[in-house]
Coordinates of C-alpha atoms in Angstrom, one line a residue:
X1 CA 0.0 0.0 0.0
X2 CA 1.4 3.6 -0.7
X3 CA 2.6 5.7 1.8
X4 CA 1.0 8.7 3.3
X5 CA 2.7 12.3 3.9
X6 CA 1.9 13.0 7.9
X7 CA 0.5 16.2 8.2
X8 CA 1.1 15.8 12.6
X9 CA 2.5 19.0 14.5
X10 CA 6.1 18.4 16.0
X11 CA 6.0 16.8 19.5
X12 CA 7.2 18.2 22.2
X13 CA 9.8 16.6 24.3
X14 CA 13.6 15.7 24.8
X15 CA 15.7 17.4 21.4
X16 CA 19.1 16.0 22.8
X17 CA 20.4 12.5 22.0
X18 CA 23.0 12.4 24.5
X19 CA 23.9 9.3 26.4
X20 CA 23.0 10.5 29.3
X21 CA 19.0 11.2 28.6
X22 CA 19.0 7.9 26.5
X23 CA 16.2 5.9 28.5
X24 CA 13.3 3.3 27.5
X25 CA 10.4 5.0 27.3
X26 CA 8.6 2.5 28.6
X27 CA 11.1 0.2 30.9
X28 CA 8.3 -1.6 32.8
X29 CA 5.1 -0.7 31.0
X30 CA 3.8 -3.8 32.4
X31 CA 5.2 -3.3 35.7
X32 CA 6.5 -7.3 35.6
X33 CA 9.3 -8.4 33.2
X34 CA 6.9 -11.2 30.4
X35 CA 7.5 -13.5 28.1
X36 CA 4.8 -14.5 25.2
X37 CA 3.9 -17.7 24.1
X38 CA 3.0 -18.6 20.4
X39 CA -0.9 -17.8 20.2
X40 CA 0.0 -14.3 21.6
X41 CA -0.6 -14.6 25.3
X42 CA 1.5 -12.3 27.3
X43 CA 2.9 -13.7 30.7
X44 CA 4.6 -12.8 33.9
X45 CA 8.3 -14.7 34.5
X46 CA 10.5 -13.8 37.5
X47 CA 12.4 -11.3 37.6
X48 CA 15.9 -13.1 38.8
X49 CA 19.4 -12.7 38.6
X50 CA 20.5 -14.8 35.5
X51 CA 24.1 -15.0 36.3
X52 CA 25.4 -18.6 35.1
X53 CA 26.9 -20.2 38.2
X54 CA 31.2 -21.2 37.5
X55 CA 31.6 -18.1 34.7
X56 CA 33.8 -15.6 34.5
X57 CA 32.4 -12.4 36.2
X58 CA 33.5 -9.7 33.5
X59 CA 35.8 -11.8 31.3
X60 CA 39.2 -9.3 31.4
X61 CA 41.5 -12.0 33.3
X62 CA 40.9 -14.7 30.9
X63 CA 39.5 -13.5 27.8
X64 CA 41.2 -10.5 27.2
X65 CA 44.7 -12.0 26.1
X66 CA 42.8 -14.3 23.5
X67 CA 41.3 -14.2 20.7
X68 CA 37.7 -14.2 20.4
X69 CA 35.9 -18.1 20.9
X70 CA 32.9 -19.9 21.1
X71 CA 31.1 -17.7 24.2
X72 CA 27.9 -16.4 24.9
X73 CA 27.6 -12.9 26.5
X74 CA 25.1 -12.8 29.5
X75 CA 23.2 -9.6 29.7
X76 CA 21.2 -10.8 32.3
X77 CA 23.4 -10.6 35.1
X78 CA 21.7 -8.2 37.5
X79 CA 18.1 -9.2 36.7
X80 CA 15.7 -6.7 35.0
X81 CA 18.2 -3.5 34.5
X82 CA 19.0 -1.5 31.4
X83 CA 22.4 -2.1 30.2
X84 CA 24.7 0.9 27.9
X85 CA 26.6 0.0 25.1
X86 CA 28.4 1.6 22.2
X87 CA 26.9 0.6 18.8
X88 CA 30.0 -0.1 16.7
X89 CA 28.2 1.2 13.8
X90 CA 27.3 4.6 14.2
X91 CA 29.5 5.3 17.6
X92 CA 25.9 6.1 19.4
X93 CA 25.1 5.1 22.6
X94 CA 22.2 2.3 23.2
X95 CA 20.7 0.2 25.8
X96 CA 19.1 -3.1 26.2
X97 CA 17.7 -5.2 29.2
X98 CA 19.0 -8.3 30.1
X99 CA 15.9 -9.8 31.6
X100 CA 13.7 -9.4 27.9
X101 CA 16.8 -10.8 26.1
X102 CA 19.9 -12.7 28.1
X103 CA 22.1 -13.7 25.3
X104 CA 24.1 -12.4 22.7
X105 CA 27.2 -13.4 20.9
X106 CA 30.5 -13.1 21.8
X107 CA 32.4 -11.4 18.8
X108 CA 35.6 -10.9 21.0
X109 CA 37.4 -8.3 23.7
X110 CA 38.9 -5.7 22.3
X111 CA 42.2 -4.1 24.0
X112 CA 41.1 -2.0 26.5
X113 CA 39.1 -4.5 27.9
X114 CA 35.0 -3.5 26.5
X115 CA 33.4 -7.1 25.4
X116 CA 32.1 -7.0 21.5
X117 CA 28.6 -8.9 21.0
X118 CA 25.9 -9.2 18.7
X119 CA 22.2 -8.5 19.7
X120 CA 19.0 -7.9 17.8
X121 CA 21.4 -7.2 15.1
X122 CA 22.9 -4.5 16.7
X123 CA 27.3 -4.2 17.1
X124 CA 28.4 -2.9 20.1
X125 CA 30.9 -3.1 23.0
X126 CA 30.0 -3.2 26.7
X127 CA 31.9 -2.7 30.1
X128 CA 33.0 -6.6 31.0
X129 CA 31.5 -5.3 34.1
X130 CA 28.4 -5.2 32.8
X131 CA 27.8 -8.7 31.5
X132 CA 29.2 -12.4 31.8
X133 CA 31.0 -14.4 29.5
X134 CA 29.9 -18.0 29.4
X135 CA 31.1 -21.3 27.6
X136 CA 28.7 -22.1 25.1
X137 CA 29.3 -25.5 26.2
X138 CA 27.5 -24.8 29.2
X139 CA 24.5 -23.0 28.4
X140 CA 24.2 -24.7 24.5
X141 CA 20.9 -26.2 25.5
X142 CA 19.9 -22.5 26.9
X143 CA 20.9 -20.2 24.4
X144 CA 17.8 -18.1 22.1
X145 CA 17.3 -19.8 18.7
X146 CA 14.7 -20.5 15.6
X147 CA 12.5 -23.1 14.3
X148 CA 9.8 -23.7 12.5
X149 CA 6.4 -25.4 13.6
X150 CA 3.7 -25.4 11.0
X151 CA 5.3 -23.5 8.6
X152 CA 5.3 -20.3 10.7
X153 CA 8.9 -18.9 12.0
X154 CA 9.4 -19.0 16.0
X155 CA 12.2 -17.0 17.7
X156 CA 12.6 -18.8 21.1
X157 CA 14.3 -16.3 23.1
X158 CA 16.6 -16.9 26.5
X159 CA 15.7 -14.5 29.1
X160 CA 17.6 -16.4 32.0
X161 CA 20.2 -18.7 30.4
X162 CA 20.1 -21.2 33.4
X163 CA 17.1 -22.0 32.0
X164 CA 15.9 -23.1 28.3
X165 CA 13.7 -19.8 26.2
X166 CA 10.7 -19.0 27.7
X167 CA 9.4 -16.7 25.0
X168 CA 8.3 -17.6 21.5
X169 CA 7.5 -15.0 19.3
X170 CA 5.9 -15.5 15.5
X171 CA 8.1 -14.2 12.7
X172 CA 5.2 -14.8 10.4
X173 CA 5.6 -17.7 7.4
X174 CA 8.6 -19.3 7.0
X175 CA 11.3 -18.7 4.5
X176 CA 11.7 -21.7 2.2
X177 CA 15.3 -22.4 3.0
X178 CA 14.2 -23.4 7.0
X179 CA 13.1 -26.6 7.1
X180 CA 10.6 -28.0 9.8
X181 CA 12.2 -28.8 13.7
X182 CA 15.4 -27.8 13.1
X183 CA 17.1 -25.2 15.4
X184 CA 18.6 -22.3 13.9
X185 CA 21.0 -19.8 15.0
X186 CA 20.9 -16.3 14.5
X187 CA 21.5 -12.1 16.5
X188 CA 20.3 -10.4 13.4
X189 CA 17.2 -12.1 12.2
X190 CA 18.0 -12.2 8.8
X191 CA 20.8 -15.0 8.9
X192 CA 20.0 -18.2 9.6
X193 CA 23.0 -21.4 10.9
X194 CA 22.7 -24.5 12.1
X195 CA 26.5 -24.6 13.8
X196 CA 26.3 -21.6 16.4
X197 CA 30.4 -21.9 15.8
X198 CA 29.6 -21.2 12.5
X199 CA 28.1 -18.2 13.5
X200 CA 30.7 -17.0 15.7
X201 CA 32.8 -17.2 12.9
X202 CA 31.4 -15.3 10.6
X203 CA 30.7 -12.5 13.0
X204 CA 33.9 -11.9 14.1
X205 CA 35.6 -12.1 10.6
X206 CA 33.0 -9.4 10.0
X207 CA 31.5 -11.4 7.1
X208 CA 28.0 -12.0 8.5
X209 CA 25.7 -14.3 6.6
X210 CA 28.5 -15.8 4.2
X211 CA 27.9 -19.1 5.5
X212 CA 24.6 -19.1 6.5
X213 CA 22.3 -21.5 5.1
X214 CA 20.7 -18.3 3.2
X215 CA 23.7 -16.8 2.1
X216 CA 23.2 -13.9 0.1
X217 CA 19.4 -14.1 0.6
X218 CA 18.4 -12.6 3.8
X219 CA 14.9 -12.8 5.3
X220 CA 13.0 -9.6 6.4
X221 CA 10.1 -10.5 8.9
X222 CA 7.7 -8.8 6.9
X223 CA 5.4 -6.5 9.7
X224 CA 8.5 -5.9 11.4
X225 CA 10.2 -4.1 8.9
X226 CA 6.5 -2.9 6.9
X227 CA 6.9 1.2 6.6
X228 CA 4.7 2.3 10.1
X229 CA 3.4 5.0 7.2
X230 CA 1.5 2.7 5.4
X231 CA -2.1 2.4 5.7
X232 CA -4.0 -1.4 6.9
X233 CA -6.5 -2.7 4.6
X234 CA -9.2 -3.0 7.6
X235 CA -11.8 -1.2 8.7
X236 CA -12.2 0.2 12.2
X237 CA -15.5 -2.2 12.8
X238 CA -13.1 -5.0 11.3
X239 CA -9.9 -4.2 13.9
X240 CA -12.9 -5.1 16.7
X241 CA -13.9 -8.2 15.3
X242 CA -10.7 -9.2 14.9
X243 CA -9.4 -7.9 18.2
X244 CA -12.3 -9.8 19.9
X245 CA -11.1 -13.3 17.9
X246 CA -7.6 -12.7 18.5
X247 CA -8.4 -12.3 22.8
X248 CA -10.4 -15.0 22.9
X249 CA -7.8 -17.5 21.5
X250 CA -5.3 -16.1 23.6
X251 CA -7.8 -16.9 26.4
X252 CA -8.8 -13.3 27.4
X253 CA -12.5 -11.9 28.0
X254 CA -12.8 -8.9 25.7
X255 CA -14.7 -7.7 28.4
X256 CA -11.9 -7.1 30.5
X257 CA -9.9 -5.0 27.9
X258 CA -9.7 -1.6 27.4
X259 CA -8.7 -2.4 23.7
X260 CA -11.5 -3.8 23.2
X261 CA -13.9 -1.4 20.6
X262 CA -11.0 0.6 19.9
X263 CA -10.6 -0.7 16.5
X264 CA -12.6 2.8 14.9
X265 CA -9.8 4.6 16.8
X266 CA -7.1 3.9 15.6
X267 CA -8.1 3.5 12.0
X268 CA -9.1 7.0 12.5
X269 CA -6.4 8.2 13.2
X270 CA -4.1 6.5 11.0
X271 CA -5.9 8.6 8.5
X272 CA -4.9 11.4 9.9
X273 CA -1.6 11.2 11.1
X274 CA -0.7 8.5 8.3
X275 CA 1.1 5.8 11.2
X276 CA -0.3 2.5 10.4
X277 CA -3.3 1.5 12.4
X278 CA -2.6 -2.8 12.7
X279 CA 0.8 -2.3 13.7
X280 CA -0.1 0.4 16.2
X281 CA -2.3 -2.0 17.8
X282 CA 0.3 -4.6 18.0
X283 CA 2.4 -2.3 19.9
X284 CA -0.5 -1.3 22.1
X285 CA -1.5 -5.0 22.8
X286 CA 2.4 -5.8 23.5
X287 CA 2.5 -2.2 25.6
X288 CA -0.3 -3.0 28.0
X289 CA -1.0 -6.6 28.5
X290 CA -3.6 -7.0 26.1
X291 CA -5.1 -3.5 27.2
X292 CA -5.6 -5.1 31.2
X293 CA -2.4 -3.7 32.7
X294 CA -2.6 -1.6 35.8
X295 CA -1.6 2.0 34.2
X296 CA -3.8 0.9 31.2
X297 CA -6.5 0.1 33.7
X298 CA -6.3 3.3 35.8
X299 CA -4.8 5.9 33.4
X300 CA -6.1 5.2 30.1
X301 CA -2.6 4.5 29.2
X302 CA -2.1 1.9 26.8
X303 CA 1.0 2.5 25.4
X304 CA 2.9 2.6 28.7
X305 CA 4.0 6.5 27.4
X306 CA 6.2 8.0 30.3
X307 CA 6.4 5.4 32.3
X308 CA 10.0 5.2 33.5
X309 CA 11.0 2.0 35.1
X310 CA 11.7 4.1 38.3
X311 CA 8.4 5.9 38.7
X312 CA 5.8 3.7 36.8
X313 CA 3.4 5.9 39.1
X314 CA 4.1 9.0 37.1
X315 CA 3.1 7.5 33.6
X316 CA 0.9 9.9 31.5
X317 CA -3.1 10.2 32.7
X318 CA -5.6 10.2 29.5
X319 CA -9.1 11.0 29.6
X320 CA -9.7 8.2 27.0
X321 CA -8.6 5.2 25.5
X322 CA -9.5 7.2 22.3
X323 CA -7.1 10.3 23.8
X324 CA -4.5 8.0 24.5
X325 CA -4.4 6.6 20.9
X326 CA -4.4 10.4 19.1
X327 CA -1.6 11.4 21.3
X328 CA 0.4 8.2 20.8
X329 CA 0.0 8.8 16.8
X330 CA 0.1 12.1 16.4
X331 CA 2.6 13.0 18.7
X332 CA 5.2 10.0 19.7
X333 CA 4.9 8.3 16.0
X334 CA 4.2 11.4 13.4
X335 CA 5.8 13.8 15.4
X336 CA 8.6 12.0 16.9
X337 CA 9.9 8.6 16.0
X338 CA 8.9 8.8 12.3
X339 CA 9.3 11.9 11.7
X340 CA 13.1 11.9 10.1
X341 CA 14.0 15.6 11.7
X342 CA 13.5 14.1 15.3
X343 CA 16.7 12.7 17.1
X344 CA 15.0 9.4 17.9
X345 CA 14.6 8.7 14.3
X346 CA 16.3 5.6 13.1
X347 CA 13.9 4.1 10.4
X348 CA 10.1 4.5 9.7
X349 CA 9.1 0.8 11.3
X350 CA 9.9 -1.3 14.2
X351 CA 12.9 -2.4 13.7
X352 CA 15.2 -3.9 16.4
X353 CA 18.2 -2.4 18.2
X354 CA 20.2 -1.9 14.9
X355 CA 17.4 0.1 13.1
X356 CA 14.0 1.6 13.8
X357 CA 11.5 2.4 16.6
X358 CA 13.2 0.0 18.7
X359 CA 16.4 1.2 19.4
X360 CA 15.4 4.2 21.2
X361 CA 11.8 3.3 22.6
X362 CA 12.2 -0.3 24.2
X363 CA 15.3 -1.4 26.0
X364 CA 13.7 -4.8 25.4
X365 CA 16.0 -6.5 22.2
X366 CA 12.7 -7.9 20.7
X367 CA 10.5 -5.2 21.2
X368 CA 9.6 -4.8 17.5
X369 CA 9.5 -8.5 17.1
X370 CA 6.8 -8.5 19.6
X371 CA 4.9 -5.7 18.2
X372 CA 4.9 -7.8 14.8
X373 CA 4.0 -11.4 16.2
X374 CA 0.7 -9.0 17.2
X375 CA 0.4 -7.9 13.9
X376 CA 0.9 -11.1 12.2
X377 CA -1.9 -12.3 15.0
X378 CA -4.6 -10.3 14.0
X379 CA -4.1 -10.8 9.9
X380 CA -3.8 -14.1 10.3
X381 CA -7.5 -14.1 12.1
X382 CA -8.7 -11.5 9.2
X383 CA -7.5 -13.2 6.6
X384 CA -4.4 -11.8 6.0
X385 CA -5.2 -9.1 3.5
X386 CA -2.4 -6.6 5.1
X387 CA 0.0 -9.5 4.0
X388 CA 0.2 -9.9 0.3
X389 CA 2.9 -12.4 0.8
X390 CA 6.4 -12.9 -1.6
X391 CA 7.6 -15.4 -4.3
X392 CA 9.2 -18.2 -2.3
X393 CA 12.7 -17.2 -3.9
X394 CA 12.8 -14.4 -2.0
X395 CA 12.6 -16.4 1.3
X396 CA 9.8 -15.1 3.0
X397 CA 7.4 -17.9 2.5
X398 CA 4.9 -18.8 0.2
X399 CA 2.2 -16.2 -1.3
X400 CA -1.3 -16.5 -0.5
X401 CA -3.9 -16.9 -3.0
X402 CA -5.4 -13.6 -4.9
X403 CA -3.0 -11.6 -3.4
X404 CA -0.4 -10.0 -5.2
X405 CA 3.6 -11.0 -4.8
X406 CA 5.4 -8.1 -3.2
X407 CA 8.7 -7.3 -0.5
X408 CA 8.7 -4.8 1.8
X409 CA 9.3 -1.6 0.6
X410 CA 13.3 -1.4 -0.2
X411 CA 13.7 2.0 2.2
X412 CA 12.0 0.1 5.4
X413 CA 14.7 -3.1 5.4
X414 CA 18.2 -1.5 7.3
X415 CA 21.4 -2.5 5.6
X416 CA 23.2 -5.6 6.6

């Protein structure tokens, strides 16, 4: 679908993207660290200390006079906290949480002692403080990984690697090069191995993907990387019926959801503000529980907005649902994260931490990963028409019938 031009006013807020203000917008929306399971359901885990017992602590003494080797670096070492890093790529500063996503890979230590790892396709170095270095041996069985079950990706993702993934989020149809039940490595998403050496390898030569079972053919999951500025094919009164499918399956009354009816609301104001209503619904149904969380609950807040993980009591108070959504649109999406003149823009769709709304608003990894396993809920209960599929070839599954064979637009997919 084309592209609309937003016509929202500029939002007000922070103007400076210094390391020091960088912060999740949202730490703990939900006031509990979750994981989801594959119909959607969103679920409390606890909130524990993940260090792997017998590790190194920071990794200087013994890792710091080799070269890099087949480790895994622990993010979840003190429990649900935001963790800095340096993104290689662009010098920035970002942040992640350790207790949404506990392992990345371990790309080396460089001479003044920062550890180099891989995460939601982000580069970046960390204080060895920070994190934990790990023997893969140790934690193989542990460690976040793909597979496919009825011919839908799943990302199964380690938030405590003393235990195996407790999260499985839907990346949507399956490339053809995956093949059913086997586990697949991957810290980018769009390169897939079976041999998590493998991996290793080709990250720290810097030659990511080159032997990758899709080599040269990397997969885009397609609503997580879909232009936010595109419009969904569904009416307002089809968003509720929908919605109201989509909660039942995952076990919830619509009756106890404030997202329930709001379907008119955001399609409304995705015609003005031109920020796509299905995948702002995802966001909001990752954001607030399914619309039952306690600040969605008693502030109208379904998006979590201002909700620092230090003061969840101060999160913005909306005298609607129906406010909540127009500010969320108009203001954080038009006017801030997709608007290309804002600091906090880094890509028009959701992206992880190397591109898009993720890296500044979520210090969870998967955040936009989340957002799109909604999304690619509630098409599949409407019958996917925001989907038009792709040509198998291009490995992102096969194309449904009567729709037309398309990619996602060329400017929404970050380069590798």
């Amino acid at each position: 679908l084309p592209g609309m031009t937003s016509v929202a006013a500029g939002a007000e807020g922070e103007t400076d993207a210094s390391a020091g203000e960088l912060q999740d917008e949202n730490v703990q929306r939900l006031e509990e660290v979750t994981a989801m399971d594959e119909d959607g359901s969103i679920y409390e885990i606890d909130d524990t200390d993940g260090t792997v017992d017998g590790a190194e602590s920071n990794g200087i003494s013994t890792f710091a006079l080799r070269m890099a080797s087949v480790q895994v670096v622990n993010f979840n070492k003190n429990g649900s906290t935001v963790t800095y890093y340096t993104d290689e790529i662009n010098g920035g500063t970002g942040y992640t949480n350790g207790a949404y996503g506990a392992d990345a890979a371990y790309l080396g230590t460089t001479s003044d002692g920062r550890i180099r790892f891989m995460l939601s396709g982000v580069t970046g170095s960390v204080n060895a403080s920070d994190v934990q270095l790990v023997d893969y041996d140790t934690v193989a069985d542990n460690v976040s990984y793909y597979q496919v079950s009825g011919g839908k990706l799943y990302h199964y993702i380690s938030q405590n690697l003393n235990n195996a993934p407790s999260s499985s989020i839907n990346n949507g149809p399956a490339p053809a090069y995956l093949s059913e039940s086997v586990k697949y490595y991957s810290y980018d998403g769009h390169y897939f191995y079976t041999d998590y050496s493998v991996m290793l390898s080709d990250y720290q030569t810097g030659s990511n993907g080159i032997s990758a079972v899709n080599a040269g053919n990397p997969f885009y999951n397609y609503f997580q990387f879909l232009n936010m500025t595109t419009s969904t094919a569904y009416s307002g009164e089809e968003l509720n019926s929908i919605l109201n499918t989509a909660m039942t399956n995952a076990g919830i009354d619509p009756g106890s959801s404030k997202l329930t009816g709001t379907g008119n609301s955001f399609v409304n104001y995705q015609n003005t503000y031109s920020v796509n209503a299905l995948l702002s619904l995802g966001i909001a149904i990752n954001e607030s529980g399914w619309g039952r969380s306690n600040i969605c609950m008693t502030k109208n807040n379904i998006f979590g907005l201002n909700a620092a993980d230090s003061a969840t009591e101060n999160a913005d108070t909306f005298a609607s649902i129906d406010t909540c959504i127009r500010d969320f649109m108009a203001n954080w999406m038009a006017g801030g994260y997709l608007d290309s003149s804002d600091w906090r823009n880094n890509g028009e769709y959701l992206g992880s931490k190397a591109g898009g709304i993720n890296v500044r608003y979520a210090s969870d990894p998967y955040w936009g990963e989340k957002a799109a396993a909604h999304a690619w809920n509630l098409d599949t209960v409407g019958g996917s028409w925001d989907y038009p599929g792709t040509d198998s070839t291009e490995g992102t599954g096969s194309t449904p019938a009567d729709e037309p064979a398309v990619t996602p637009p060329e400017d929404t997919t970050p380069p590798i």
